[in-house]
Amino acid sequence: MSQPHFSFDGSQIPFRPGQSVGAALTAAGVRSWRSTRRAGRPRGLFCGIGVCFDCLLVVDGRPNERACLRLAEPGMEVSTQEGTGHGDLEV
Amino acid sequence: MPDVVIVGAGIVGAACAYYAAREGLSVAVLERGTVAGGTTSRGEGNILVSDKEPGPELNLALASRTRWLELAAEFGPDPFELEEKGGLVVATSDPGVAALTRFAEGQRATGVETVAVRADQLHDHEPNLAPDLPGGVLYPQDMQVQPVLAAVSLLAAARSLGATVVRGEEVVAAERGPDGRVTAVRTRTGSYPTNAVVNAAGTWGGQVGERLGAPIPILPRRGFILVTEPLPRVVRHKVYSADYVENVASDVAGLETSTVVEGTQGGTVLIGASRERVGFDDTMSVEVLRRLASLAVRLFPFLADVRLMRTYRGFRPYCPDHLPVIGPDPRIPGLFHACGHEGAGIGLAPATGKLISQMLTNDQPDIDPSAFAPSRFAQVTAE
C-alpha cells in the first residue's frame, strides 16, 4: 500500500495516518514554513501542542492554521505563510 | 505628606497625577488593582471629536486632543502608539446621510474639521468598505492611542517628577478635620495624610465617592469588543456607523449595538460597540458577539472570512446626563472628582487632568468646567 501524501509549496510530503502536518513536515526535513509579520524571520514548530501559535501555515487557502494540531490528510494543499497570511486584503 | 492623593491608576488618575506633579505638587496615586486594569484597558483607545455634539464635552475633547499631541511630542518617540488616523462615519440609509450631514455642520461651527464623503468617494478613503453605502463624513481630527501604554507613560512621567504610585491600596474612607476638610485617606492597610483627594476611580467612582462620604451617580454601562487575528492594514480610519452617535447619547437600558471597526498597530482589528445597563454583570453574551460580528460584516464584507481571536468586555462609567464629573465636591472641602467619562475617558483624560491640577493650585481653568461640576446633581447639593 502506497503512503499518503499532501502537497507543500508544490512538493509532495509523505505522512502516516494520524500524523500532524507539522510532524510530517519536520519528518521530511522541513523546519520552517512561516515568516514573521515584522522582521520576516522563519518559524516552524515551537511548542508543538497548540499553545504558542508559532507554527502557522496555509491549508487549502486558509491561513493561520496550526501545523501542530492539523491532522494531515491525503491531497491537502499546504503552503508557506507570509506574515499575516492576509496580504491580499491590505489597503 | 503628599499634597494630593489620587484614587485610581487608570488613564484619568494617571493624567491627574502627571499634571499635578508638573505643577510642583507632591502626589500619591493609590490603586486597589493594577495600573490601567479597569475601563482604561477595555476600550479601543479612542480620542474622538466626531461622536460629540456641540457643547461642553466637545470643547473638552478638542482641548484634550491638543494635549494628547503635546504629550506624544514630549514623551516621544512614539510613546503610546498615537495615530492621527481620522474617523470615517458611514451612514446606512439616505435619511441617515442627511442627519449625519446636519450633525457635522453643527460640529463644524465649533471648530471640528469635517469632510463630506459622497457614496462614490467612500472607497477612496476605505477600499474594503461594502459597495452599496450611501455616504459619510470624514473627521480628520479623530485619533487613537494604545491606552495602557498611554496610562503607563503618564504615570512614569509623574514618577520622574516625584509622584509615588502604590498598588494594592483600596480606599475605605476619608478622615476629616474639625472644619470638615479632608485630612487623610484611609485604606485597608493604613492612612495617607493629605490636604486633597481626587476620586479618579472611573466606573467605580460612585463607590469610592460613597466611601469618602460623598456619593455621586456613576453607573456601569457594559460593552463588548471582538478582536480579529492579526491582519495587514485593512481599515485606515476608525470607521463607524452613524447610529453609534445616537446609541452613545441614548437612555435605553437594554442592549444597543452599532458598528465600530478599526485597526491597531499590533495588526488586530477591533470590532464594537455594544451598550447595556446590567450593573457589573460581566457574563459573556454570545448574542451580543453575534450581533457585533454580523453588523461589522455588513460594513466590511471581507471580515466574514477573517477569524476572531478573542473578545473582551468592560464597563463604561456613565452619569445620567452623559457628562463627566470634574471638580470640587461641595460636601467635603478638599475632595475633587474626576470620573464618569463614559466611553470617552481616554480622549478626555489630559484635559481633565489639567483642569484638576488648575483647581488644586487655584489657577484659572483654561476651559469652563461648570458643566462638569459635581454640584449639578441634586444628591450632591441636598446634603
PDB file of N, CA and C in Angstrom, chain B residues 255-291:
ATOM      1  N   LEU B 255     -30.059  46.179  25.437  1.00  0.00           N
ATOM      2  CA  LEU B 255     -28.910  46.074  24.545  1.00  0.00           C
ATOM      3  C   LEU B 255     -29.048  47.004  23.331  1.00  0.00           C
ATOM      4  N   GLU B 256     -28.010  47.808  23.108  1.00  0.00           N
ATOM      5  CA  GLU B 256     -27.923  48.610  21.891  1.00  0.00           C
ATOM      6  C   GLU B 256     -26.616  48.273  21.216  1.00  0.00           C
ATOM      7  N   THR B 257     -26.662  48.126  19.894  1.00  0.00           N
ATOM      8  CA  THR B 257     -25.419  47.859  19.178  1.00  0.00           C
ATOM      9  C   THR B 257     -25.311  48.786  17.984  1.00  0.00           C
ATOM     10  N   SER B 258     -24.088  49.190  17.697  1.00  0.00           N
ATOM     11  CA  SER B 258     -23.788  49.921  16.481  1.00  0.00           C
ATOM     12  C   SER B 258     -22.440  49.375  16.018  1.00  0.00           C
ATOM     13  N   THR B 259     -22.026  49.778  14.818  1.00  0.00           N
ATOM     14  CA  THR B 259     -20.832  49.162  14.257  1.00  0.00           C
ATOM     15  C   THR B 259     -19.635  50.095  14.359  1.00  0.00           C
ATOM     16  N   VAL B 260     -18.574  49.609  14.970  1.00  0.00           N
ATOM     17  CA  VAL B 260     -17.333  50.370  15.069  1.00  0.00           C
ATOM     18  C   VAL B 260     -16.206  49.412  14.700  1.00  0.00           C
ATOM     19  N   VAL B 261     -15.421  49.773  13.705  1.00  0.00           N
ATOM     20  CA  VAL B 261     -14.347  48.897  13.232  1.00  0.00           C
ATOM     21  C   VAL B 261     -13.072  49.713  13.087  1.00  0.00           C
ATOM     22  N   GLU B 262     -11.981  49.217  13.660  1.00  0.00           N
ATOM     23  CA  GLU B 262     -10.707  49.916  13.449  1.00  0.00           C
ATOM     24  C   GLU B 262      -9.527  48.985  13.678  1.00  0.00           C
ATOM     25  N   GLY B 263      -8.434  49.308  13.024  1.00  0.00           N
ATOM     26  CA  GLY B 263      -7.214  48.525  13.166  1.00  0.00           C
ATOM     27  C   GLY B 263      -6.399  48.979  14.361  1.00  0.00           C
ATOM     28  N   THR B 264      -5.350  48.241  14.663  1.00  0.00           N
ATOM     29  CA  THR B 264      -4.411  48.641  15.706  1.00  0.00           C
ATOM     30  C   THR B 264      -3.002  48.451  15.155  1.00  0.00           C
ATOM     31  N   GLN B 265      -2.014  49.028  15.814  1.00  0.00           N
ATOM     32  CA  GLN B 265      -0.644  48.855  15.342  1.00  0.00           C
ATOM     33  C   GLN B 265      -0.184  47.412  15.516  1.00  0.00           C
ATOM     34  N   GLY B 266      -0.822  46.672  16.423  1.00  0.00           N
ATOM     35  CA  GLY B 266      -0.489  45.264  16.595  1.00  0.00           C
ATOM     36  C   GLY B 266      -0.986  44.388  15.451  1.00  0.00           C
ATOM     37  N   GLY B 267      -1.893  44.925  14.621  1.00  0.00           N
ATOM     38  CA  GLY B 267      -2.406  44.175  13.484  1.00  0.00           C
ATOM     39  C   GLY B 267      -3.826  43.657  13.679  1.00  0.00           C
ATOM     40  N   THR B 268      -4.258  43.532  14.914  1.00  0.00           N
ATOM     41  CA  THR B 268      -5.627  43.070  15.136  1.00  0.00           C
ATOM     42  C   THR B 268      -6.617  44.167  14.727  1.00  0.00           C
ATOM     43  N   VAL B 269      -7.823  43.769  14.342  1.00  0.00           N
ATOM     44  CA  VAL B 269      -8.900  44.723  14.109  1.00  0.00           C
ATOM     45  C   VAL B 269      -9.879  44.584  15.268  1.00  0.00           C
ATOM     46  N   LEU B 270     -10.272  45.720  15.831  1.00  0.00           N
ATOM     47  CA  LEU B 270     -11.208  45.726  16.957  1.00  0.00           C
ATOM     48  C   LEU B 270     -12.598  46.049  16.443  1.00  0.00           C
ATOM     49  N   ILE B 271     -13.587  45.295  16.916  1.00  0.00           N
ATOM     50  CA  ILE B 271     -14.967  45.460  16.472  1.00  0.00           C
ATOM     51  C   ILE B 271     -15.871  45.690  17.682  1.00  0.00           C
ATOM     52  N   GLY B 272     -16.594  46.814  17.686  1.00  0.00           N
ATOM     53  CA  GLY B 272     -17.572  47.115  18.726  1.00  0.00           C
ATOM     54  C   GLY B 272     -18.816  47.585  18.007  1.00  0.00           C
ATOM     55  N   ALA B 273     -19.710  48.207  18.686  1.00  0.00           N
ATOM     56  CA  ALA B 273     -19.730  48.558  20.095  1.00  0.00           C
ATOM     57  C   ALA B 273     -21.118  48.237  20.631  1.00  0.00           C
ATOM     58  N   SER B 274     -21.160  47.672  21.814  1.00  0.00           N
ATOM     59  CA  SER B 274     -22.455  47.387  22.435  1.00  0.00           C
ATOM     60  C   SER B 274     -22.593  48.193  23.708  1.00  0.00           C
ATOM     61  N   ARG B 275     -23.810  48.484  24.059  1.00  0.00           N
ATOM     62  CA  ARG B 275     -24.085  49.224  25.295  1.00  0.00           C
ATOM     63  C   ARG B 275     -25.253  48.547  26.010  1.00  0.00           C
ATOM     64  N   GLU B 276     -25.045  48.210  27.285  1.00  0.00           N
ATOM     65  CA  GLU B 276     -26.101  47.577  28.095  1.00  0.00           C
ATOM     66  C   GLU B 276     -25.947  48.043  29.528  1.00  0.00           C
ATOM     67  N   ARG B 277     -27.073  48.256  30.171  1.00  0.00           N
ATOM     68  CA  ARG B 277     -27.034  48.601  31.595  1.00  0.00           C
ATOM     69  C   ARG B 277     -27.454  47.375  32.389  1.00  0.00           C
ATOM     70  N   VAL B 278     -26.459  46.632  32.804  1.00  0.00           N
ATOM     71  CA  VAL B 278     -26.707  45.365  33.507  1.00  0.00           C
ATOM     72  C   VAL B 278     -25.899  45.319  34.796  1.00  0.00           C
ATOM     73  N   GLY B 279     -25.628  46.469  35.379  1.00  0.00           N
ATOM     74  CA  GLY B 279     -24.787  46.513  36.570  1.00  0.00           C
ATOM     75  C   GLY B 279     -23.385  46.058  36.241  1.00  0.00           C
ATOM     76  N   PHE B 280     -22.740  45.416  37.219  1.00  0.00           N
ATOM     77  CA  PHE B 280     -21.382  44.920  36.999  1.00  0.00           C
ATOM     78  C   PHE B 280     -21.376  43.443  36.587  1.00  0.00           C
ATOM     79  N   ASP B 281     -22.451  42.996  35.946  1.00  0.00           N
ATOM     80  CA  ASP B 281     -22.524  41.611  35.467  1.00  0.00           C
ATOM     81  C   ASP B 281     -21.578  41.451  34.277  1.00  0.00           C
ATOM     82  N   ASP B 282     -20.532  40.643  34.429  1.00  0.00           N
ATOM     83  CA  ASP B 282     -19.591  40.510  33.304  1.00  0.00           C
ATOM     84  C   ASP B 282     -19.698  39.152  32.603  1.00  0.00           C
ATOM     85  N   THR B 283     -20.902  38.564  32.638  1.00  0.00           N
ATOM     86  CA  THR B 283     -21.136  37.306  31.934  1.00  0.00           C
ATOM     87  C   THR B 283     -20.924  37.482  30.433  1.00  0.00           C
ATOM     88  N   MET B 284     -20.280  36.509  29.809  1.00  0.00           N
ATOM     89  CA  MET B 284     -20.130  36.509  28.357  1.00  0.00           C
ATOM     90  C   MET B 284     -21.499  36.388  27.708  1.00  0.00           C
ATOM     91  N   SER B 285     -21.726  37.117  26.618  1.00  0.00           N
ATOM     92  CA  SER B 285     -23.003  37.031  25.916  1.00  0.00           C
ATOM     93  C   SER B 285     -22.764  36.729  24.448  1.00  0.00           C
ATOM     94  N   VAL B 286     -23.078  35.491  24.050  1.00  0.00           N
ATOM     95  CA  VAL B 286     -22.886  35.093  22.658  1.00  0.00           C
ATOM     96  C   VAL B 286     -23.791  35.913  21.745  1.00  0.00           C
ATOM     97  N   GLU B 287     -24.984  36.257  22.256  1.00  0.00           N
ATOM     98  CA  GLU B 287     -25.939  37.066  21.483  1.00  0.00           C
ATOM     99  C   GLU B 287     -25.321  38.413  21.086  1.00  0.00           C
ATOM    100  N   VAL B 288     -24.650  39.057  22.017  1.00  0.00           N
ATOM    101  CA  VAL B 288     -24.021  40.349  21.715  1.00  0.00           C
ATOM    102  C   VAL B 288     -22.894  40.159  20.696  1.00  0.00           C
ATOM    103  N   LEU B 289     -22.067  39.132  20.907  1.00  0.00           N
ATOM    104  CA  LEU B 289     -20.950  38.889  19.994  1.00  0.00           C
ATOM    105  C   LEU B 289     -21.459  38.642  18.578  1.00  0.00           C
ATOM    106  N   ARG B 290     -22.546  37.857  18.469  1.00  0.00           N
ATOM    107  CA  ARG B 290     -23.111  37.539  17.155  1.00  0.00           C
ATOM    108  C   ARG B 290     -23.579  38.804  16.456  1.00  0.00           C
ATOM    109  N   ARG B 291     -24.269  39.661  17.207  1.00  0.00           N
ATOM    110  CA  ARG B 291     -24.774  40.903  16.604  1.00  0.00           C
ATOM    111  C   ARG B 291     -23.637  41.801  16.151  1.00  0.00           C
TER     112      ARG B 291
END
